[in-house]
PDB file of C-alpha atoms in Angstrom:
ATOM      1  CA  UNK R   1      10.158 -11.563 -27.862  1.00 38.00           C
ATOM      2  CA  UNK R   2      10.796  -7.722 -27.401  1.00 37.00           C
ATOM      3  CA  UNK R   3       6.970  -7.265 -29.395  1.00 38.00           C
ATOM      4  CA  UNK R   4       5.308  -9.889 -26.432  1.00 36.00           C
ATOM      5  CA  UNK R   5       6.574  -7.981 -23.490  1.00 37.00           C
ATOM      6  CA  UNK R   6       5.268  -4.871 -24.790  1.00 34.00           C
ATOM      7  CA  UNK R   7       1.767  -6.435 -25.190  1.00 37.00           C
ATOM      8  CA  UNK R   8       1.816  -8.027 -22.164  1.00 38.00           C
ATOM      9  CA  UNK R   9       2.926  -4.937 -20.009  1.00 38.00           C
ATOM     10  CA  UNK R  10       0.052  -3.121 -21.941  1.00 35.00           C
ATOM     11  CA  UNK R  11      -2.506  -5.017 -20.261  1.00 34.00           C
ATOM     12  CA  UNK R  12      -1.716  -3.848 -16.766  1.00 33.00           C
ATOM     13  CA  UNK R  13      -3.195  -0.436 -14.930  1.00 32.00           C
ATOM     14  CA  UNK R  14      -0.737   1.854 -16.828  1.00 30.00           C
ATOM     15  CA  UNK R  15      -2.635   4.525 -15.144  1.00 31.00           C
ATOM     16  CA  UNK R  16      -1.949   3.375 -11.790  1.00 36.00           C
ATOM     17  CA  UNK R  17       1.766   2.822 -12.514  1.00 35.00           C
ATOM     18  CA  UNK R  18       4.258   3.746  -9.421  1.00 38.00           C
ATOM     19  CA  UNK R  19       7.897   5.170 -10.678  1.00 43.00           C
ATOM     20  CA  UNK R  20       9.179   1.890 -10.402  1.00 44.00           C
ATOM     21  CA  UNK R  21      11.858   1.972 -13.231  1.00 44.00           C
ATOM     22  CA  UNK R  22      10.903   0.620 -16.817  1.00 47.00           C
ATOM     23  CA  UNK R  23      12.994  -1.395 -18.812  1.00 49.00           C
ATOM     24  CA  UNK R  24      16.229   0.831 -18.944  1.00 53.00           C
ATOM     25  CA  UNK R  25      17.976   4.029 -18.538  1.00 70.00           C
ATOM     26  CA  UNK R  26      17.997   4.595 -14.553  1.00 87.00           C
ATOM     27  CA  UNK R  27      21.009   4.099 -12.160  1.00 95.00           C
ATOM     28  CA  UNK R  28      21.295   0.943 -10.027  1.00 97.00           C
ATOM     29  CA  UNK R  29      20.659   3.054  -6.959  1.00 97.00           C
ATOM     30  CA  UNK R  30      17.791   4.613  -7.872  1.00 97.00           C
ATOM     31  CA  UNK R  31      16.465   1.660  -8.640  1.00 97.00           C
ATOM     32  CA  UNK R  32      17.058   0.307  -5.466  1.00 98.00           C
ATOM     33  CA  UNK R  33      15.415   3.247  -3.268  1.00 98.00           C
ATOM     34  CA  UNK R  34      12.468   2.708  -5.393  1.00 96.00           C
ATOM     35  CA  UNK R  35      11.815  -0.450  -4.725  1.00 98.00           C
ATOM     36  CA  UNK R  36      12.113  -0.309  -0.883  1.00 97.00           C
ATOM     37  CA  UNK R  37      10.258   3.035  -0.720  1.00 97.00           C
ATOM     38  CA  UNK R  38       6.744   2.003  -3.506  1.00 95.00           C
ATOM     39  CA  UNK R  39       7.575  -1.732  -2.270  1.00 96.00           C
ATOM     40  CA  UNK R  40       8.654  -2.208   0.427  1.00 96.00           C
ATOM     41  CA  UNK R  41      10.987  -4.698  -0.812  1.00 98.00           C
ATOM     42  CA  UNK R  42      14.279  -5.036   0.922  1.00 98.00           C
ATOM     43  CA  UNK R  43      17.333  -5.019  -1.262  1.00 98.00           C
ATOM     44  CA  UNK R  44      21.474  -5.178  -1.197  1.00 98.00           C
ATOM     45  CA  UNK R  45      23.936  -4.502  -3.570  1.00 98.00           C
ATOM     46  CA  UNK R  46      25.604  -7.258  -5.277  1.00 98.00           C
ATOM     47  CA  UNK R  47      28.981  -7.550  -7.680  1.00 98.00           C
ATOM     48  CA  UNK R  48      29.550  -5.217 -10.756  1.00 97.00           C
ATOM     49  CA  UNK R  49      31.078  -5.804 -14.053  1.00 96.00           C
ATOM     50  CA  UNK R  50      34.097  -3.277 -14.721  1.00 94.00           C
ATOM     51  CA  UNK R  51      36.236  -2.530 -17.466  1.00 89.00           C
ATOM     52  CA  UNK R  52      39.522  -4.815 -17.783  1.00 84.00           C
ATOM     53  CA  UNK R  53      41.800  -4.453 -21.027  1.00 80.00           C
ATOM     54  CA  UNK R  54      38.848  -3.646 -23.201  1.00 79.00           C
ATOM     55  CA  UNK R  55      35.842  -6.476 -21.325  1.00 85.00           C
ATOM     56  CA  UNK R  56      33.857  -6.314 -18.946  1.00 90.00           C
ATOM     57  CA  UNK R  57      34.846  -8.373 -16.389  1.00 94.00           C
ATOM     58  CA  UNK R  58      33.043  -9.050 -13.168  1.00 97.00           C
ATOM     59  CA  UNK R  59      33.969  -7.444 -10.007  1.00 97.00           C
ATOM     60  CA  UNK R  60      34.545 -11.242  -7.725  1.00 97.00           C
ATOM     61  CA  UNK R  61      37.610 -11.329 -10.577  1.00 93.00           C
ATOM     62  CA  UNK R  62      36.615 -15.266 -10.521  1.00 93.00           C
ATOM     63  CA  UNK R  63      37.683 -16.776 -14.259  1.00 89.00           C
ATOM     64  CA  UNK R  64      34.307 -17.463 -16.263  1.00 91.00           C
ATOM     65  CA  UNK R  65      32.191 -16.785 -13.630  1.00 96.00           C
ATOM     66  CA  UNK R  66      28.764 -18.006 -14.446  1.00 95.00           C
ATOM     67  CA  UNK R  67      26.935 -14.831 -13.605  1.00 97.00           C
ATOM     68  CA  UNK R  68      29.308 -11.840 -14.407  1.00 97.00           C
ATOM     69  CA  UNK R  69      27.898  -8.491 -12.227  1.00 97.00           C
ATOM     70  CA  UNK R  70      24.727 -10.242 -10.977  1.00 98.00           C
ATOM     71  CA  UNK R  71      25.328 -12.394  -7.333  1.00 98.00           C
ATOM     72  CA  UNK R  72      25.860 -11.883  -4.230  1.00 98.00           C
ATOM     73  CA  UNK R  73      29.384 -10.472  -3.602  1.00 97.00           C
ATOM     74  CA  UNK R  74      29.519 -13.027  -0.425  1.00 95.00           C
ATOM     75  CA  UNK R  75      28.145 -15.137   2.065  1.00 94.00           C
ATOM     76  CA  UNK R  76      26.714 -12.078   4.254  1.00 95.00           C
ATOM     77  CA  UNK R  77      24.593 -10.911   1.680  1.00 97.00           C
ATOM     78  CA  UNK R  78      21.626 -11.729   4.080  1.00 96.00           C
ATOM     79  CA  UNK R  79      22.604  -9.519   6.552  1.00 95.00           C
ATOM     80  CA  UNK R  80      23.527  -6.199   4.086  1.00 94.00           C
ATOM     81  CA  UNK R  81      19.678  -6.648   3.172  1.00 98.00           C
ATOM     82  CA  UNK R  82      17.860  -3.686   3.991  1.00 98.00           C
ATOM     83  CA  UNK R  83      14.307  -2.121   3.618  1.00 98.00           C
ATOM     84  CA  UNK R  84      15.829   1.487   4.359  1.00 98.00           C
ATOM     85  CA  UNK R  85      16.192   4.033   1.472  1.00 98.00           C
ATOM     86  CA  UNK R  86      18.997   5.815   3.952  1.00 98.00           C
ATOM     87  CA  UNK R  87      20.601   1.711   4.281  1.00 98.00           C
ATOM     88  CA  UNK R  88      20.143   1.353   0.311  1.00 98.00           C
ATOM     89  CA  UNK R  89      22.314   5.120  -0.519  1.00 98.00           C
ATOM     90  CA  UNK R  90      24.654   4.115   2.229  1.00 97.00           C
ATOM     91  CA  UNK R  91      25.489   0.893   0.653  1.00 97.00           C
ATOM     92  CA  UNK R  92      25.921   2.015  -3.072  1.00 97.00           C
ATOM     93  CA  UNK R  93      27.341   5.249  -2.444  1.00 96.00           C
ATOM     94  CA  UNK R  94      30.986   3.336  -2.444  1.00 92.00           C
ATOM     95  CA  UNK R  95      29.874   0.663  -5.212  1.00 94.00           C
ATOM     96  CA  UNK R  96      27.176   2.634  -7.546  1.00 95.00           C
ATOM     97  CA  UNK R  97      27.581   0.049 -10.266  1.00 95.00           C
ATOM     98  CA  UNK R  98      26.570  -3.208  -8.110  1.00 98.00           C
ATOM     99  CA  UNK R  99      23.719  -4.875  -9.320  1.00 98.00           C
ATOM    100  CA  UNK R 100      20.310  -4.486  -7.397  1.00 98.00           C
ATOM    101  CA  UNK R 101      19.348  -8.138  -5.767  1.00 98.00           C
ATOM    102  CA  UNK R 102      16.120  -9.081  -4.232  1.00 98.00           C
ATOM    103  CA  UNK R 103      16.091 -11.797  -1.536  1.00 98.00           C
ATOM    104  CA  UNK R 104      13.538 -14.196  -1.952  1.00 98.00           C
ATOM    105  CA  UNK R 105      11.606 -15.641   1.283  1.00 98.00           C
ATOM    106  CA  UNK R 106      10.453 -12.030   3.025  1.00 97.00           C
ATOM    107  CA  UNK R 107       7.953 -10.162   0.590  1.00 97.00           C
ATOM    108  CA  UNK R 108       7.977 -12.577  -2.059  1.00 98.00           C
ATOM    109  CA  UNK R 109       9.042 -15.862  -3.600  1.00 98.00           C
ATOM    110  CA  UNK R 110       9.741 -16.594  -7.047  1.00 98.00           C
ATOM    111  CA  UNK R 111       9.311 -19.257  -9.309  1.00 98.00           C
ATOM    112  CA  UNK R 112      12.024 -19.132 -12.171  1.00 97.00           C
ATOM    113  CA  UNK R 113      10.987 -20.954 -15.328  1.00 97.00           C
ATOM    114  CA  UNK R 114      12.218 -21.359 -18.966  1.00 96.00           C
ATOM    115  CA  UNK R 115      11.293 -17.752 -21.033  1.00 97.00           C
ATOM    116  CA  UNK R 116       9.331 -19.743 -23.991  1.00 95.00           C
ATOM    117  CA  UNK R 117       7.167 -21.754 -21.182  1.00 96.00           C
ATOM    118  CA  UNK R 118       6.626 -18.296 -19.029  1.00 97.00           C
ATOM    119  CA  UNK R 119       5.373 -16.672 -22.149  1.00 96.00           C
ATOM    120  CA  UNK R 120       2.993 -19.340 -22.891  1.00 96.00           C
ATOM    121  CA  UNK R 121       1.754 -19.215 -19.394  1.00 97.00           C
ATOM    122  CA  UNK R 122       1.525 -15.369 -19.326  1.00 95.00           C
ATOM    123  CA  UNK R 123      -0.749 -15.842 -22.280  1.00 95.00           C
ATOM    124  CA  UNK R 124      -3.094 -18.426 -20.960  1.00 95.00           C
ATOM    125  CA  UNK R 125      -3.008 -16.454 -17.473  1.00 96.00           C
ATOM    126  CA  UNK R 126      -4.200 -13.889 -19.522  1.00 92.00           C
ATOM    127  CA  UNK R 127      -7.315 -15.301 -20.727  1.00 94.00           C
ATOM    128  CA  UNK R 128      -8.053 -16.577 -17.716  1.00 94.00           C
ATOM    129  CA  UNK R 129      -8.145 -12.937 -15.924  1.00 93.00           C
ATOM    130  CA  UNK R 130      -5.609 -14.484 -13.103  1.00 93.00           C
ATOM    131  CA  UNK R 131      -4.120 -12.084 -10.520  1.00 90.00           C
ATOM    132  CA  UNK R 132      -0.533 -11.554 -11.275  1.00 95.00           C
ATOM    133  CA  UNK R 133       2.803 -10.063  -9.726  1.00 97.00           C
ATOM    134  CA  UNK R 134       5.579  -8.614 -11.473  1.00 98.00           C
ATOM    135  CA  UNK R 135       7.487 -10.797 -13.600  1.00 98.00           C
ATOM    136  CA  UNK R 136      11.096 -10.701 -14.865  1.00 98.00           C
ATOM    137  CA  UNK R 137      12.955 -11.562 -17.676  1.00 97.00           C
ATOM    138  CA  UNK R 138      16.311 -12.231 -17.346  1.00 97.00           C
ATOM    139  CA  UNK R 139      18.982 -12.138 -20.299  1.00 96.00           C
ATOM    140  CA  UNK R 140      19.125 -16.540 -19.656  1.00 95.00           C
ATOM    141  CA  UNK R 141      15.992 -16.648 -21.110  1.00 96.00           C
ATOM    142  CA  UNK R 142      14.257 -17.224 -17.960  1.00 97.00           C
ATOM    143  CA  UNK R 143      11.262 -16.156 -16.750  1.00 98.00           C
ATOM    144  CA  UNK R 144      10.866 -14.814 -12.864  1.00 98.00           C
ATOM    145  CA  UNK R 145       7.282 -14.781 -11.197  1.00 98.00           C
ATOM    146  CA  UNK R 146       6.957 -12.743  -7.934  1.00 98.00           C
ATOM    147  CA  UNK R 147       4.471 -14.469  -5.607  1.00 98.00           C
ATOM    148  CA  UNK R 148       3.579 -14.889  -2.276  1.00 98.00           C
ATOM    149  CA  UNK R 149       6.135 -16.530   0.302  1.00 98.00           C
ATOM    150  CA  UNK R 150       6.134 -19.492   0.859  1.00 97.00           C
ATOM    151  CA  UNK R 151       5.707 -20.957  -2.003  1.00 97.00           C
ATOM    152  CA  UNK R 152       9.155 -22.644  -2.094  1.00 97.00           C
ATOM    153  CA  UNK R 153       8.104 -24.886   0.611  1.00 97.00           C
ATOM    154  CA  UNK R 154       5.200 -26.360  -1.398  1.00 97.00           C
ATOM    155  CA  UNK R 155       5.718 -25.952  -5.131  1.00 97.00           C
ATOM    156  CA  UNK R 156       7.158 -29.649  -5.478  1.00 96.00           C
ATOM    157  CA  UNK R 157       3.709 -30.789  -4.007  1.00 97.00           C
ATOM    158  CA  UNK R 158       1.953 -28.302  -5.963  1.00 97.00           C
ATOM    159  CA  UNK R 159       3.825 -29.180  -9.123  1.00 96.00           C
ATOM    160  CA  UNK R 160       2.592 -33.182  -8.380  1.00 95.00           C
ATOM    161  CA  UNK R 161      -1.080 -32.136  -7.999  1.00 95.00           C
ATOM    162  CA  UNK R 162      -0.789 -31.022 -11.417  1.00 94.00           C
ATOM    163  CA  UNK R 163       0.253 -34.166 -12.820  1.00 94.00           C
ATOM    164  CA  UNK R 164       3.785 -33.649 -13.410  1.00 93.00           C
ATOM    165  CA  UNK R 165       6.844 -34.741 -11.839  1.00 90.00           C
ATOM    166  CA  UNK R 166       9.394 -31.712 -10.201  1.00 87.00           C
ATOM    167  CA  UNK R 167      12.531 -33.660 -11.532  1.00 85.00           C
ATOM    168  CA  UNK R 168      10.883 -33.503 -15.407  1.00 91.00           C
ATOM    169  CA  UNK R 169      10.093 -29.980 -15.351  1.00 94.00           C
ATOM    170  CA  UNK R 170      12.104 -27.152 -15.154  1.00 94.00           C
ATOM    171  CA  UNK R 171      10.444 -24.889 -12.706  1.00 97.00           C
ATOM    172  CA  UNK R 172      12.375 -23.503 -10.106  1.00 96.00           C
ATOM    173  CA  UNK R 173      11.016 -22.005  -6.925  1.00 97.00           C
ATOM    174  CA  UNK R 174      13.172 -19.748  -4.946  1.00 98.00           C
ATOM    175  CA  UNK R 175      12.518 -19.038  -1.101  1.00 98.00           C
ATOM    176  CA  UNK R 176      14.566 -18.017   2.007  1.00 97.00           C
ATOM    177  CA  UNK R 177      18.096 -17.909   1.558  1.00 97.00           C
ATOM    178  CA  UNK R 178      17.992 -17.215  -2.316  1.00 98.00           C
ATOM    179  CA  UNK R 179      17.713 -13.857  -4.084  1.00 98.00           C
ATOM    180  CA  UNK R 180      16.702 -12.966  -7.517  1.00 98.00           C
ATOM    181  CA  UNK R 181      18.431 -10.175  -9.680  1.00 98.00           C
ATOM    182  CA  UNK R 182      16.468  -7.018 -10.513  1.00 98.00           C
ATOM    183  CA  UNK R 183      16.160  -4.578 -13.193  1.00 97.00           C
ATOM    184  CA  UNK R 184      18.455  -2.327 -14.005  1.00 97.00           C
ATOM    185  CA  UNK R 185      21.093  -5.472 -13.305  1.00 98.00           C
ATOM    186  CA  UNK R 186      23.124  -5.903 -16.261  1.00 96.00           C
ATOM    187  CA  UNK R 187      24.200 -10.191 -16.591  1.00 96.00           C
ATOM    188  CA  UNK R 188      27.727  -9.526 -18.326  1.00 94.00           C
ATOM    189  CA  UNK R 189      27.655  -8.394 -22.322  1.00 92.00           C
ATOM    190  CA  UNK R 190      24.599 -11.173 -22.356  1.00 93.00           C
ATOM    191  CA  UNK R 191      21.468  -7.773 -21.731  1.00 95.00           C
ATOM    192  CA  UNK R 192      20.087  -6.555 -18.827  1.00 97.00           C
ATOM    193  CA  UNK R 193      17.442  -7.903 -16.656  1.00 97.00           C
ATOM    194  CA  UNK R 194      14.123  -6.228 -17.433  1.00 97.00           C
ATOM    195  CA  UNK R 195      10.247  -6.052 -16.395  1.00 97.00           C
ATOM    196  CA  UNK R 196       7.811  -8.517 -18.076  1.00 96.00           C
ATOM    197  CA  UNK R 197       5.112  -7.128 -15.908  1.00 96.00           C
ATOM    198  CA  UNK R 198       6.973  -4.346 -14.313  1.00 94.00           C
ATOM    199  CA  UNK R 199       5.631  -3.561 -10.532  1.00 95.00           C
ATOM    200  CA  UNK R 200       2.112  -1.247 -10.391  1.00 93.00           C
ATOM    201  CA  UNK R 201      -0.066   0.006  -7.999  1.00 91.00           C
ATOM    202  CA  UNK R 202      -2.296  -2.851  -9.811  1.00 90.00           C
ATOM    203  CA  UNK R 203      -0.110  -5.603  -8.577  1.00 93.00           C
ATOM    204  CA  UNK R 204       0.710  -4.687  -5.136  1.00 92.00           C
ATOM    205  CA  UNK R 205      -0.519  -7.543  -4.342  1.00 94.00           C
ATOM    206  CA  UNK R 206       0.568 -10.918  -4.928  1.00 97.00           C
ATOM    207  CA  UNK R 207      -0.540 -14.117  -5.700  1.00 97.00           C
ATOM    208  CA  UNK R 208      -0.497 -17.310  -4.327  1.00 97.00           C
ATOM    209  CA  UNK R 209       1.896 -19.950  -6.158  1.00 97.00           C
ATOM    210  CA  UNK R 210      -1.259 -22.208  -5.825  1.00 96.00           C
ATOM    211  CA  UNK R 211      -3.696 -19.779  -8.247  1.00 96.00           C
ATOM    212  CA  UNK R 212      -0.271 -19.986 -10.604  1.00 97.00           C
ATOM    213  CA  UNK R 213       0.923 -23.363 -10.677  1.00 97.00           C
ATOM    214  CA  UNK R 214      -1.398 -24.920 -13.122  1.00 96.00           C
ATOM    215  CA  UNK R 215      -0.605 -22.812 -16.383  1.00 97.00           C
ATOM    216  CA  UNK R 216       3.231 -22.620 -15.293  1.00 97.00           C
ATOM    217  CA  UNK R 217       3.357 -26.701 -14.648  1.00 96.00           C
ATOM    218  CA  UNK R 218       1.391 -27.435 -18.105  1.00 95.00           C
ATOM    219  CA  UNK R 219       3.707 -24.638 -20.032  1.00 96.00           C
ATOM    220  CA  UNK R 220       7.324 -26.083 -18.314  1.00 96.00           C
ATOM    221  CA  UNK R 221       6.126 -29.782 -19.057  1.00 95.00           C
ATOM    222  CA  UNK R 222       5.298 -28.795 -23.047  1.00 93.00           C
ATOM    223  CA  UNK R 223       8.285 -27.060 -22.870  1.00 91.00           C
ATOM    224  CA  UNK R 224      10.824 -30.370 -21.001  1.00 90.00           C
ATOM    225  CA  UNK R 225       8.886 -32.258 -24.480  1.00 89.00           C
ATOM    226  CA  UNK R 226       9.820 -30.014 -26.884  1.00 85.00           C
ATOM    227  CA  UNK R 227      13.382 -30.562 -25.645  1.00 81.00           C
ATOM    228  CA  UNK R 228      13.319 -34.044 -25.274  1.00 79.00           C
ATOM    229  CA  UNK R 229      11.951 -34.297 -28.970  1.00 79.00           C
ATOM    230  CA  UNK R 230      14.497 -32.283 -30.192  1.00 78.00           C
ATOM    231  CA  UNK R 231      17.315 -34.155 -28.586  1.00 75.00           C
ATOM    232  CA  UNK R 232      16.162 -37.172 -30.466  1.00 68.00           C
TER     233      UNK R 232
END
């Protein structure tokens, strides 16, 4: 897939390209002031993964959690989030391994679909010249597109205009209250998240999950068929 995001990232305004950090190589902090100061994204530090008997284990020390040095550390996480470079140095200076996390419902929503069905979508977005975010790929194999908020609140409605039912696809759509985990954040020994369409002066501007919802529906219902046929 490496070969696909390349290609894909190639087709945005390279030229016009911020600092927002690439694929790898840059400290979780500096991460973080760059995407609250080219962004204006707010941000807060989540848990870590550190070093126990020879692992990596992650810092909530819960057995086989699910998402090792990638959530929220607690409940408050809502509050810590902050649109202040000063906040954002504060808050790692004590904990400059925590992963970066975005929340979801202020300057963006997301809608979280299956890697194979947001490539496929990526491509047909392509050739249809739509206006896209940034997009993530996370070391699940999922797919995150950044879009405008609110579209939590109406992608089940959106996702029946388009023929298909919510409950048969697997498209996700993540609003207020949620967050989504940013690059450099490292998911356990599973890879790092990393850009798919990495943030640009091109795509400061987002797009409505409406002008998206038609290629990501059809790609996340070929992609629930594929997996029903090979269950059988």
């Amino acid at each position: 897939m490496a070969g696909v995001v390349l290609c894909v990232e190639e087709t945005i305004g390279v030229r016009d390209a911020a600092r927002i950090p690439g694929q790898r190589g840059e400290l979780p902090l500096d991460c973080a002031v760059r995407y609250t100061e080219e962004r204006h994204w707010d941000v807060f530090p989540g848990t870590w993964l550190e070093a126990v008997e020879g692992t990596e284990r992650c810092s909530c020390r819960r057995a086989g959690c699910p998402l090792p040095g990638s959530h929220a550390t607690g409940p408050e996480w809502a509050a810590q989030a902050t649109g202040s470079a000063a906040a954002v140095r504060r808050l790692w200076a004590t904990r400059p391994g925590a992963s970066v996390l975005l929340p979801t419902g202020r300057a963006f929503d997301a809608l979280d679909v299956p890697e194979s069905a947001g490539f496929l979508a990526l491509a047909r977005m392509e050739r249809l010249n739509l206006t896209l975010g940034p997009v993530t790929c996370t070391p699940d194999r999922r797919m995150v597109f950044f879009v405008l908020p609110g579209a939590a609140a109406k992608a089940e409605e959106l996702v029946r205009g388009q023929g298909w039912s919510p409950q048969a696809i697997d498209l996700v759509a993540l609003g207020e209250g949620q967050y989504v985990a940013a690059p450099p954040t490292r998911v356990g020994g599973r890879g790092a998240v990393q850009w798919a369409r990495r943030p640009t002066l091109a795509n400061r501007w987002l797009p409505d999950a409406e002008e998206l919802m038609s290629p990501l529906a059809y790609a996340c219902g070929q992609e629930a068929a594929a997996r029903r046929t090979r269950r059988t």
